Amino acid sequence: MLDQEWSENLDCYPFVPPFTGEPGLHIPDGVDTPYDFLRLFITDDMLLTLKRETNRYAAKQIEAVGNAAAPFSIYSLWKPVTLNEMRGFFVILLHMSLLDKPRLSDYWNTSPIVMSQFAGNIMGRDRFMQILSFLHISDDTNYRPYGEPGHHPLAKLEPVYSTLRATFQSLYTPERKVSIDEAVCPWRGRLRFRVYMKDKPHKWGIKLYELCESSSGYVYDFEVYAGIPGLSNRPVDVCKRLMTPLLHKGYVLFTDNYYTCPELVDDLAADDTMCVGTVRANRVGMPKDLVNMNLATGEVSFRRRQQVVALKWQDKKPVHLLTTVHDPRRYVTVTTRTTTKDKPEAIQDYVLNMSGVDRSDQLMAYNPFRRRSVKWWKKLFFHLFTMCSVQAQILHNKSMRARQGKTMNLVEFLISAGNAMAEDYVAKRLQDRAQPNNGAQAEAVSLNRLTARHFPKWLPPTPQKEHPFRVCFVCSARKRKAGQPLGAAPTNRQRKETQFWCEPCGKALCPAPCFEIFHTKKDYLL
């Protein structure tokens, strides 16, 4: 006996609203290189926010420690981070995503078996660890602990979280077919909204709801499941929130059985948005006679209610599906590695277009920055950083295809963007050093001399001395007290004599200036 609301009548079905969306890139003029695309996500405004809040947090921590800080701890040797140093910090993060090593310190290890010089040429190990330790995104003075009025679970990540969501939507409009699914940021520490998902490669972590373009895996919008007060996490409500910018435009949404239900499909159909998704047989509103029907292998049965068709296909086990797009009587022939069989068109279309989030997760798993942290928000921030790299690579390849240019895989993209970002960092560093202030002229000159090319020669004899000695220009200018900033005027100048000079410059130079005159050995590399 048929349910009163459901029938087998397919007259005037399906009604497919016209697609009025305008898919494509929305990027500024002059964005061509991989580095240009990466800068669309890792913007200077974001770096300025990180710089400001990192310095604020460091000053607060140093004040709290006070005189108890050890002489050579990160508290005693800290100096405010600059915008360009934040850029160099992200360069090293890209390097670490491409080159995996057991420990962070191994990127500066000089042992031949693990040595790589890139990170050391960008920034000293101690300086990188300082920035990583004090890294902050939001002002802690406005934070309200859990249980107090005004508490927001994502407050420590909010400036970057909200900015990236808006950026993802502004740079690209997806094609007609999109999908919603869950993703996981790995995290096994203590956290109130940590979840367990048995079907994911990483079982424990922070859950993200993602709306992705089915064909490319571009993340158009996402939400972090964090138990935000007043925000419903019902699957129907999550889908409606993520799909809000795309409603009334004829999009087709693919969902799995966690989200799909007659209520969701009806609501989307009322907003001129189609939906296709597998559904659990015990969902409220499903036709009971269809659910209880016994079918032979390969057989299909269906029921229709207004714009919604409930379909049951008997494969190795029964498959239930809701659709507002497909004719349930249409089949397609599918050839696998071992067999060839006929499938309902709706089932095959679902298989091909439900993998948008899986495609994004796959790309992110190739070159992630995954390092242990005791702070969950840092783990999630680096997860979003990896997501930005993948997003930039997807948009770059779309742009190249539109211009019939050469596309790049993710590794090639990250290498190109990382090299360009490193060059930009070095150029700005040299530019800053060439503009001394506060009486630091000698400091800037000596720093520039360390980066230029010099050819040591023996000092020529003089009438007074057969083997003359002169004071090294670099050593005398770089001697300073421990803990004094690099930009300050030098004090306690050291007299170190040398028999070599650079004839074109007319300056006496040691073959290798002594390390004792620097705060750390890594300062010499700068």
C-alpha positions as semicolon CSV with decimal commas, in nm:
position;residue;x (nm);y (nm);z (nm)
1;M;0,000;0,000;0,000
2;L;0,140;0,339;-0,102
3;D;0,178;0,622;0,150
4;Q;-0,076;0,894;0,084
5;E;0,191;1,156;0,020
6;W;0,404;0,939;-0,210
7;S;0,314;0,796;-0,551
8;E;0,472;0,643;-0,861
9;N;0,352;0,923;-1,088
10;L;0,638;1,105;-1,268
11;D;0,429;1,348;-1,474
12;C;0,597;1,692;-1,510
13;Y;0,904;1,564;-1,327
14;P;1,171;1,681;-1,282
15;F;1,129;2,056;-1,272
16;V;1,485;2,188;-1,297
17;P;1,518;2,563;-1,229
18;P;1,756;2,749;-1,460
19;F;2,112;2,797;-1,340
20;T;2,167;3,171;-1,283
21;G;2,498;3,155;-1,097
22;E;2,810;3,313;-1,243
23;P;3,094;3,067;-1,170
24;G;3,448;3,189;-1,212
25;L;3,743;3,373;-1,061
26;H;3,711;3,715;-0,899
27;I;4,075;3,812;-0,858
28;P;4,247;4,151;-0,900
29;D;4,439;4,235;-1,215
30;G;4,805;4,141;-1,221
31;V;4,766;3,819;-1,020
32;D;4,964;3,570;-1,228
33;T;5,232;3,384;-1,032
34;P;5,183;3,121;-0,759
35;Y;5,310;3,371;-0,501
36;D;5,048;3,624;-0,616
37;F;4,773;3,367;-0,561
38;L;4,909;3,269;-0,220
39;R;4,910;3,635;-0,116
40;L;4,537;3,650;-0,187
41;F;4,493;3,432;0,123
42;I;4,802;3,510;0,336
43;T;4,758;3,886;0,304
44;D;4,965;4,167;0,452
45;D;4,664;4,258;0,668
46;M;4,669;3,909;0,818
47;L;5,044;3,934;0,879
48;L;4,994;4,273;1,046
49;T;4,731;4,122;1,277
50;L;4,966;3,838;1,370
51;K;5,253;4,082;1,423
52;R;5,048;4,311;1,647
53;E;4,898;4,037;1,861
54;T;5,222;3,840;1,885
55;N;5,407;4,146;2,015
56;R;5,123;4,225;2,254
57;Y;5,120;3,871;2,393
58;A;5,502;3,858;2,421
59;A;5,511;4,186;2,614
60;K;5,243;4,056;2,850
61;Q;5,429;3,729;2,912
62;I;5,765;3,899;2,962
63;E;5,608;4,139;3,211
64;A;5,456;3,846;3,399
65;V;5,791;3,663;3,420
66;G;5,982;3,975;3,520
67;N;6,326;3,929;3,674
68;A;6,277;3,554;3,704
69;A;6,362;3,506;3,336
70;A;6,688;3,324;3,266
71;P;6,958;3,536;3,095
72;F;6,941;3,358;2,760
73;S;6,575;3,250;2,760
74;I;6,326;3,357;2,495
75;Y;6,198;3,617;2,744
76;S;6,535;3,785;2,790
77;L;6,637;3,782;2,422
78;W;6,298;3,873;2,276
79;K;6,272;4,172;2,047
80;P;5,945;4,283;1,881
81;V;5,871;4,092;1,563
82;T;5,843;4,291;1,240
83;L;5,607;4,250;0,946
84;N;5,886;4,112;0,730
85;E;5,984;3,862;0,999
86;M;5,627;3,732;0,996
87;R;5,667;3,687;0,620
88;G;5,991;3,494;0,679
89;F;5,814;3,286;0,943
90;F;5,557;3,173;0,685
91;V;5,833;3,102;0,432
92;I;5,978;2,853;0,678
93;L;5,633;2,701;0,735
94;L;5,610;2,638;0,360
95;H;5,959;2,486;0,367
96;M;5,857;2,257;0,651
97;S;5,544;2,151;0,461
98;L;5,757;2,044;0,166
99;L;6,044;1,885;0,359
100;D;5,945;1,663;0,649
101;K;6,193;1,614;0,934
102;P;6,152;1,443;1,270
103;R;6,195;1,757;1,484
104;L;6,167;2,130;1,427
105;S;6,526;2,182;1,538
106;D;6,643;1,945;1,261
107;Y;6,577;2,216;1,002
108;W;6,878;2,399;1,150
109;N;7,079;2,086;1,229
110;T;7,426;2,098;1,072
111;S;7,477;1,721;1,079
112;P;7,537;1,616;0,714
113;I;7,274;1,342;0,724
114;V;6,984;1,585;0,792
115;M;7,132;1,924;0,701
116;S;6,938;2,173;0,486
117;Q;7,039;2,538;0,469
118;F;6,715;2,703;0,361
119;A;6,563;2,768;0,705
120;G;6,893;2,888;0,849
121;N;6,942;3,135;0,564
122;I;6,598;3,283;0,627
123;M;6,593;3,301;1,006
124;G;6,789;3,171;1,302
125;R;6,650;2,873;1,490
126;D;6,612;3,060;1,819
127;R;6,430;3,347;1,652
128;F;6,189;3,110;1,479
129;M;6,120;2,933;1,808
130;Q;6,059;3,268;1,975
131;I;5,798;3,368;1,717
132;L;5,638;3,023;1,726
133;S;5,618;3,032;2,107
134;F;5,466;3,381;2,127
135;L;5,252;3,349;1,812
136;H;4,908;3,492;1,877
137;I;4,604;3,590;1,672
138;S;4,366;3,773;1,905
139;D;4,382;4,000;2,207
140;D;4,356;3,786;2,521
141;T;4,228;4,079;2,726
142;N;3,890;4,035;2,556
143;Y;3,873;3,658;2,612
144;R;3,600;3,521;2,835
145;P;3,651;3,170;2,979
146;Y;3,398;2,893;2,928
147;G;3,094;2,940;3,151
148;E;3,116;3,319;3,169
149;P;2,881;3,551;2,977
150;G;3,019;3,646;2,636
151;H;3,228;3,332;2,595
152;H;3,305;3,242;2,232
153;P;3,477;2,905;2,172
154;L;3,668;3,035;1,868
155;A;3,768;3,371;2,012
156;K;4,141;3,290;1,998
157;L;4,109;3,222;1,624
158;E;3,829;3,463;1,531
159;P;4,022;3,732;1,333
160;V;4,172;3,474;1,095
161;Y;3,867;3,244;1,095
162;S;3,615;3,507;0,985
163;T;3,857;3,670;0,740
164;L;3,934;3,344;0,560
165;R;3,567;3,251;0,528
166;A;3,496;3,584;0,361
167;T;3,807;3,555;0,141
168;F;3,716;3,206;0,015
169;Q;3,376;3,330;-0,101
170;S;3,501;3,654;-0,255
171;L;3,773;3,504;-0,475
172;Y;3,573;3,236;-0,657
173;T;3,214;3,137;-0,736
174;P;3,177;2,758;-0,775
175;E;3,028;2,569;-1,066
176;R;2,676;2,430;-1,048
177;K;2,747;2,107;-0,859
178;V;2,865;2,142;-0,499
179;S;2,886;1,906;-0,202
180;I;2,882;1,929;0,178
181;D;3,071;1,695;0,407
182;E;3,282;1,691;0,724
183;A;3,658;1,732;0,751
184;V;3,880;1,681;1,056
185;C;4,175;1,879;1,191
186;P;4,376;1,617;1,387
187;W;4,381;1,684;1,762
188;R;4,399;1,436;2,047
189;G;4,441;1,680;2,337
190;R;4,176;1,785;2,584
191;L;3,915;2,004;2,419
192;R;3,547;2,047;2,491
193;F;3,440;2,021;2,126
194;R;3,680;1,748;2,018
195;V;3,500;1,474;1,823
196;Y;3,555;1,111;1,727
197;M;3,483;1,012;1,365
198;K;3,552;0,646;1,300
199;D;3,548;0,671;0,920
200;K;3,814;0,941;0,895
201;P;4,191;0,876;0,860
202;H;4,241;1,085;1,175
203;K;3,977;0,962;1,419
204;W;4,008;1,235;1,683
205;G;4,006;1,603;1,610
206;I;3,821;1,927;1,546
207;K;3,533;1,887;1,302
208;L;3,481;2,127;1,013
209;Y;3,173;2,144;0,791
210;E;3,286;2,228;0,437
211;L;3,095;2,332;0,124
212;C;3,312;2,244;-0,176
213;E;3,294;2,258;-0,552
214;S;3,250;1,897;-0,663
215;S;3,487;1,907;-0,960
216;S;3,792;2,077;-0,803
217;G;3,754;2,050;-0,426
218;Y;3,767;2,430;-0,377
219;V;3,628;2,513;-0,032
220;Y;3,368;2,785;-0,087
221;D;3,269;2,808;0,280
222;F;3,332;2,621;0,604
223;E;3,231;2,615;0,968
224;V;3,411;2,484;1,273
225;Y;3,197;2,270;1,499
226;A;3,262;2,432;1,837
227;G;2,930;2,442;2,022
228;I;2,884;2,816;1,970
229;P;2,592;2,935;2,188
230;G;2,279;3,004;1,986
231;L;2,410;2,835;1,671
232;S;2,225;2,518;1,574
233;N;2,433;2,220;1,463
234;R;2,144;2,021;1,321
235;P;2,255;1,886;0,980
236;V;1,962;2,063;0,810
237;D;2,056;2,398;0,965
238;V;2,425;2,355;0,880
239;C;2,340;2,294;0,512
240;K;2,109;2,594;0,498
241;R;2,373;2,827;0,651
242;L;2,651;2,715;0,419
243;M;2,426;2,728;0,112
244;T;2,277;3,071;0,189
245;P;2,487;3,266;-0,071
246;L;2,402;3,009;-0,343
247;L;2,026;2,976;-0,291
248;H;1,777;3,074;-0,565
249;K;2,041;3,022;-0,835
250;G;1,973;2,665;-0,949
251;Y;2,268;2,495;-0,777
252;V;2,276;2,118;-0,722
253;L;2,385;2,012;-0,372
254;F;2,520;1,662;-0,301
255;T;2,505;1,537;0,058
256;D;2,561;1,204;0,234
257;N;2,322;1,027;0,469
258;Y;2,433;1,236;0,768
259;Y;2,263;1,544;0,619
260;T;2,003;1,413;0,373
261;C;1,641;1,398;0,488
262;P;1,304;1,487;0,331
263;E;1,294;1,812;0,532
264;L;1,623;1,937;0,384
265;V;1,532;1,839;0,026
266;D;1,191;2,010;0,054
267;D;1,342;2,331;0,192
268;L;1,609;2,349;-0,078
269;A;1,352;2,280;-0,353
270;A;1,147;2,575;-0,225
271;D;1,461;2,791;-0,271
272;D;1,519;2,676;-0,632
273;T;1,811;2,460;-0,522
274;M;1,827;2,093;-0,612
275;C;1,958;1,820;-0,387
276;V;2,090;1,467;-0,436
277;G;2,197;1,246;-0,149
278;T;2,193;0,906;0,009
279;V;1,952;0,884;0,300
280;R;1,905;0,661;0,602
281;A;1,599;0,440;0,574
282;N;1,465;0,542;0,916
283;R;1,456;0,917;0,845
284;V;1,130;1,089;0,934
285;G;0,912;1,130;0,624
286;M;1,056;0,842;0,419
287;P;0,795;0,622;0,239
288;K;0,759;0,314;0,460
289;D;0,644;0,081;0,182
290;L;0,956;0,162;-0,023
291;V;1,185;0,107;0,275
292;N;1,031;-0,231;0,355
293;M;1,026;-0,353;-0,006
294;N;1,242;-0,655;-0,099
295;L;1,419;-0,614;-0,435
296;A;1,633;-0,838;-0,648
297;T;1,995;-0,742;-0,714
298;G;2,007;-0,458;-0,967
299;E;1,637;-0,377;-0,932
300;V;1,509;-0,023;-0,869
301;S;1,191;0,110;-0,711
302;F;1,090;0,468;-0,640
303;R;0,825;0,698;-0,493
304;R;0,758;1,063;-0,568
305;R;0,622;1,347;-0,357
306;Q;0,593;1,682;-0,539
307;Q;0,953;1,762;-0,647
308;V;1,120;1,487;-0,443
309;V;1,187;1,132;-0,558
310;A;1,285;0,860;-0,311
311;L;1,479;0,584;-0,486
312;K;1,581;0,239;-0,365
313;W;1,839;0,035;-0,556
314;Q;1,944;-0,313;-0,458
315;D;2,319;-0,356;-0,495
316;K;2,513;-0,580;-0,257
317;K;2,295;-0,409;0,001
318;P;2,000;-0,169;-0,042
319;V;2,086;0,193;-0,127
320;H;1,832;0,468;-0,050
321;L;1,861;0,805;-0,220
322;L;1,663;1,130;-0,243
323;T;1,683;1,346;-0,554
324;T;1,506;1,640;-0,715
325;V;1,702;1,618;-1,040
326;H;1,708;1,267;-1,186
327;D;1,458;1,043;-1,355
328;P;1,471;0,720;-1,148
329;R;1,401;0,508;-1,458
330;R;1,720;0,611;-1,638
331;Y;2,026;0,386;-1,622
332;V;2,391;0,428;-1,717
333;T;2,645;0,155;-1,790
334;V;2,944;0,161;-1,557
335;T;3,266;-0,031;-1,627
336;T;3,486;-0,111;-1,332
337;R;3,819;-0,292;-1,318
338;T;3,650;-0,631;-1,302
339;T;3,286;-0,594;-1,407
340;T;3,039;-0,399;-1,617
341;K;2,693;-0,328;-1,480
342;D;2,401;-0,089;-1,510
343;K;2,337;0,169;-1,240
344;P;2,060;0,426;-1,194
345;E;2,177;0,760;-1,330
346;A;2,109;0,925;-0,993
347;I;2,342;0,682;-0,813
348;Q;2,627;0,732;-1,059
349;D;2,590;1,112;-1,054
350;Y;2,607;1,103;-0,675
351;V;2,925;0,892;-0,680
352;L;3,097;1,131;-0,922
353;N;3,004;1,456;-0,745
354;M;3,001;1,377;-0,374
355;S;3,381;1,374;-0,347
356;G;3,449;1,750;-0,333
357;V;3,549;1,752;0,035
358;D;3,740;1,426;-0,005
359;R;3,936;1,584;-0,291
360;S;4,023;1,883;-0,073
361;D;4,131;1,655;0,214
362;Q;4,344;1,451;-0,024
363;L;4,531;1,758;-0,147
364;M;4,583;1,883;0,208
365;A;4,726;1,548;0,314
366;Y;5,009;1,564;0,058
367;N;5,209;1,852;0,212
368;P;5,066;1,943;0,552
369;F;5,232;2,143;0,828
370;R;5,157;1,914;1,119
371;R;5,357;1,968;1,435
372;R;5,268;1,895;1,794
373;S;5,127;2,178;1,999
374;V;4,967;2,206;2,341
375;K;4,734;2,478;2,210
376;W;4,443;2,357;1,999
377;W;4,396;2,688;1,821
378;K;4,754;2,675;1,688
379;K;4,686;2,330;1,548
380;L;4,371;2,458;1,377
381;F;4,551;2,772;1,253
382;F;4,820;2,564;1,081
383;H;4,545;2,343;0,938
384;L;4,385;2,654;0,786
385;F;4,726;2,763;0,657
386;T;4,756;2,433;0,470
387;M;4,403;2,482;0,339
388;C;4,498;2,827;0,207
389;S;4,793;2,677;0,017
390;V;4,564;2,421;-0,149
391;Q;4,302;2,687;-0,227
392;A;4,565;2,907;-0,392
393;Q;4,690;2,616;-0,605
394;I;4,335;2,535;-0,722
395;L;4,269;2,895;-0,825
396;H;4,608;2,922;-0,997
397;N;4,535;2,614;-1,208
398;K;4,188;2,743;-1,297
399;S;4,345;3,070;-1,410
400;M;4,608;2,887;-1,615
401;R;4,345;2,672;-1,787
402;A;4,142;2,979;-1,875
403;R;4,452;3,133;-2,036
404;Q;4,569;2,801;-2,180
405;G;4,879;2,815;-1,965
406;K;5,071;2,546;-1,779
407;T;4,914;2,408;-1,463
408;M;5,114;2,294;-1,159
409;N;5,074;2,012;-0,913
410;L;5,075;2,106;-0,547
411;V;5,447;2,046;-0,488
412;E;5,551;2,255;-0,789
413;F;5,314;2,529;-0,677
414;L;5,449;2,537;-0,321
415;I;5,809;2,539;-0,441
416;S;5,745;2,829;-0,677
417;A;5,544;3,028;-0,421
418;G;5,797;2,956;-0,143
419;N;6,095;3,066;-0,351
420;A;5,921;3,388;-0,453
421;M;5,816;3,457;-0,095
422;A;6,173;3,400;0,025
423;E;6,309;3,639;-0,237
424;D;6,053;3,899;-0,132
425;Y;6,152;3,852;0,232
426;V;6,526;3,886;0,160
427;A;6,474;4,193;-0,060
428;K;6,271;4,369;0,210
429;R;6,524;4,269;0,475
430;L;6,810;4,425;0,281
431;Q;6,596;4,730;0,211
432;D;6,527;4,775;0,582
433;R;6,896;4,740;0,666
434;A;6,991;4,999;0,407
435;Q;6,774;5,257;0,585
436;P;6,934;5,300;0,930
437;N;6,782;5,517;1,199
438;N;6,849;5,622;1,558
439;G;7,224;5,649;1,499
440;A;7,265;5,295;1,369
441;Q;7,460;5,388;1,056
442;A;7,755;5,166;1,144
443;E;7,519;4,876;1,215
444;A;7,352;4,900;0,874
445;V;7,682;4,929;0,693
446;S;7,825;4,624;0,866
447;L;7,514;4,420;0,793
448;N;7,531;4,512;0,426
449;R;7,896;4,417;0,416
450;L;7,807;4,069;0,536
451;T;7,572;4,017;0,242
452;A;7,793;4,163;-0,033
453;R;8,074;3,990;-0,224
454;H;8,426;4,059;-0,095
455;F;8,761;3,919;-0,207
456;P;9,017;3,896;0,075
457;K;9,373;4,003;-0,004
458;W;9,681;4,053;0,208
459;L;9,716;4,405;0,336
460;P;9,995;4,584;0,144
461;P;10,309;4,671;0,340
462;T;10,365;5,023;0,466
463;P;10,688;5,210;0,535
464;Q;10,641;5,153;0,905
465;K;10,540;4,781;0,892
466;E;10,645;4,496;0,672
467;H;10,342;4,291;0,782
468;P;10,074;4,546;0,870
469;F;9,768;4,475;1,085
470;R;9,441;4,667;1,087
471;V;9,123;4,645;1,296
472;C;8,846;4,441;1,136
473;F;8,564;4,671;1,028
474;V;8,287;4,418;1,100
475;C;8,409;4,296;1,440
476;S;8,458;4,647;1,576
477;A;8,107;4,754;1,465
478;R;7,915;4,448;1,588
479;K;8,033;4,420;1,948
480;R;7,741;4,489;2,185
481;K;7,602;4,391;2,522
482;A;7,403;4,067;2,558
483;G;7,033;4,127;2,502
484;Q;7,081;4,460;2,323
485;P;6,869;4,493;2,003
486;L;7,045;4,458;1,668
487;G;6,939;4,808;1,563
488;A;7,095;4,981;1,865
489;A;7,425;5,167;1,852
490;P;7,719;4,933;1,917
491;T;7,890;4,943;2,257
492;N;8,201;4,784;2,405
493;R;8,369;4,775;2,065
494;Q;8,614;4,488;2,030
495;R;8,955;4,545;1,874
496;K;9,031;4,247;1,654
497;E;9,321;4,286;1,416
498;T;9,347;4,122;1,075
499;Q;9,601;4,100;0,792
500;F;9,331;4,091;0,520
501;W;9,125;4,354;0,348
502;C;8,885;4,399;0,056
503;E;9,077;4,624;-0,183
504;P;8,774;4,761;-0,378
505;C;8,602;4,859;-0,051
506;G;8,916;4,973;0,127
507;K;8,799;4,801;0,448
508;A;8,992;4,556;0,666
509;L;8,793;4,234;0,706
510;C;8,850;3,911;0,896
511;P;8,820;3,596;0,686
512;A;8,549;3,489;0,935
513;P;8,430;3,742;1,197
514;C;8,424;3,587;1,543
515;F;8,089;3,453;1,662
516;E;8,132;3,588;2,015
517;I;8,036;3,936;1,900
518;F;7,687;3,826;1,803
519;H;7,391;3,739;2,024
520;T;7,381;3,391;1,869
521;K;7,571;3,217;1,595
522;K;7,261;3,235;1,379
523;D;7,276;3,617;1,379
524;Y;7,590;3,584;1,169
525;L;7,386;3,424;0,890
526;L;7,164;3,729;0,877
